[in-house]
């Protein structure tokens, strides 16, 4: 017999449509108001709509076994059921409303009163719902969609090692040093001994020198301003690493470095046929037809940060000058909406996905499975700056890709720390 009953909020099912199978042999209860909210989302042509349709089909399939309001056994051993919200509840009086959130809390309280021998827990990704619930019932966040727990550190891609001067001398003379421990492939190490230092990358038990980037070189007119940027360029220029992830706060140069590297390898060296740049500000799957103008005009406001970086790289004075320059690059640079990436195969291109922290895990997978032969894809973003209502620093698509792919030889990651936009930008990124 189950010891707990988990009452699921709508946002849990919209974030993870398989959430009903994530609570072991404990019982699951879905308030009927949640079913109504799911129904209102089914027509959306984005990730939320897809998940609403998926969980609706799952629930309908369960009906083949019996009536949901009477309870149906799940493959996990628990019982799933639905329940109407009470018409009169102290919750409505306390908050002076009968909104859907209040109805879900009221339903949870009613279930607790009916099951005094069990622990009833409301699971919601909405912080304020959990805060309000604390007055009446136990409330928890949904953690199964998180790649990391809040106690885990994000993978940075680099380790700072204090070593002896002899180790650094051996590293420079023999071009390798036995690693003190095992790291993921393409992991970086910064060796330090007083004023002596060396940059290394991990390979097969050894720390070896960087091989793609000379400190004095410029990458399409710019050079690294700090050690982490130099390591980022190492990954961006390495054609043996087709998947690169860069996480950083605003102003650290992550997008600028990606664009500069893509232009050098595509425009100058001809390693790739085209550059495709996009951002998930326009939700994947949702048309941009509600904005006025042609597609380029619609995309311009969303993609302005990309144009700002290109303006800097091309040393333009204004948008008009940039537009004139881009006309000569129209066969090379494509700035596109993620809306149209599903179903495509993208070979021989350098692909940049900016603001990747606003991707869901499913969207990240959709994008990466479009990458064709000879292509390179770079995901950049700030996991601490989430705009998506159902994501956080531990469950977003960028964090998901970083953690799941860090042990693969074809992937590399680096976290940028120091802001280079301006002292003001760095200060604001740190303390605001």
CSV table of N, CA and C in Angstrom, one decimal, residues 18 20 52 80 83-84 94 173 220 242-243 280 298-299 316 322 329 342 363 391 404 410 431:
chain,number,residue,atom,x,y,z
A,18,UNK,N,5.8,12.6,-19.0
A,18,UNK,CA,5.9,11.3,-18.4
A,18,UNK,C,6.0,11.3,-16.9
A,20,UNK,N,3.9,11.1,-14.6
A,20,UNK,CA,3.1,10.2,-13.8
A,20,UNK,C,3.8,8.9,-13.5
A,52,UNK,N,1.1,18.8,-23.8
A,52,UNK,CA,-0.3,18.7,-23.5
A,52,UNK,C,-1.0,17.6,-24.2
A,80,UNK,N,-3.2,5.8,-10.1
A,80,UNK,CA,-3.5,7.2,-10.6
A,80,UNK,C,-5.0,7.4,-10.6
A,83,UNK,N,-9.8,13.8,-9.3
A,83,UNK,CA,-10.7,14.2,-8.3
A,83,UNK,C,-11.2,15.6,-8.6
A,84,UNK,N,-12.5,15.8,-8.4
A,84,UNK,CA,-13.1,17.1,-8.5
A,84,UNK,C,-12.6,18.0,-7.4
A,94,UNK,N,-9.3,32.0,2.3
A,94,UNK,CA,-8.0,32.5,2.7
A,94,UNK,C,-7.4,33.4,1.7
A,173,UNK,N,58.7,20.4,-22.0
A,173,UNK,CA,59.7,19.7,-22.7
A,173,UNK,C,59.2,18.4,-23.4
A,220,UNK,N,39.3,36.1,-36.7
A,220,UNK,CA,38.5,37.1,-37.5
A,220,UNK,C,38.5,38.5,-36.9
A,242,UNK,N,32.6,18.4,-33.0
A,242,UNK,CA,31.4,19.0,-33.7
A,242,UNK,C,30.4,19.6,-32.7
A,243,UNK,N,30.5,19.3,-31.4
A,243,UNK,CA,29.5,19.8,-30.5
A,243,UNK,C,30.3,20.6,-29.4
A,280,UNK,N,16.3,30.8,-29.4
A,280,UNK,CA,15.0,30.3,-29.1
A,280,UNK,C,14.0,31.3,-28.5
A,298,UNK,N,10.4,40.4,-39.3
A,298,UNK,CA,9.9,39.8,-38.1
A,298,UNK,C,11.0,39.3,-37.2
A,299,UNK,N,12.0,38.7,-37.8
A,299,UNK,CA,13.1,38.2,-37.0
A,299,UNK,C,14.0,39.2,-36.4
A,316,UNK,N,31.2,48.2,-38.0
A,316,UNK,CA,30.2,49.0,-38.7
A,316,UNK,C,29.8,50.2,-37.8
A,322,UNK,N,25.9,47.8,-41.8
A,322,UNK,CA,25.9,46.3,-41.6
A,322,UNK,C,25.1,45.6,-42.7
A,329,UNK,N,27.5,38.7,-47.9
A,329,UNK,CA,27.6,37.5,-47.1
A,329,UNK,C,26.3,36.6,-47.1
A,342,UNK,N,12.8,21.7,-37.2
A,342,UNK,CA,12.4,20.3,-37.1
A,342,UNK,C,12.2,19.7,-38.5
A,363,UNK,N,13.6,20.2,-27.0
A,363,UNK,CA,14.0,21.1,-28.1
A,363,UNK,C,15.5,20.9,-28.4
A,391,UNK,N,11.4,26.1,-16.9
A,391,UNK,CA,12.8,25.7,-16.8
A,391,UNK,C,13.5,26.5,-15.7
A,404,UNK,N,25.0,15.6,-20.2
A,404,UNK,CA,24.8,14.4,-20.8
A,404,UNK,C,25.9,14.1,-21.8
A,410,UNK,N,33.4,13.7,-28.9
A,410,UNK,CA,33.0,14.6,-29.9
A,410,UNK,C,32.5,15.9,-29.3
A,431,UNK,N,26.3,41.3,-9.3
A,431,UNK,CA,25.6,41.7,-8.1
A,431,UNK,C,24.1,42.0,-8.2
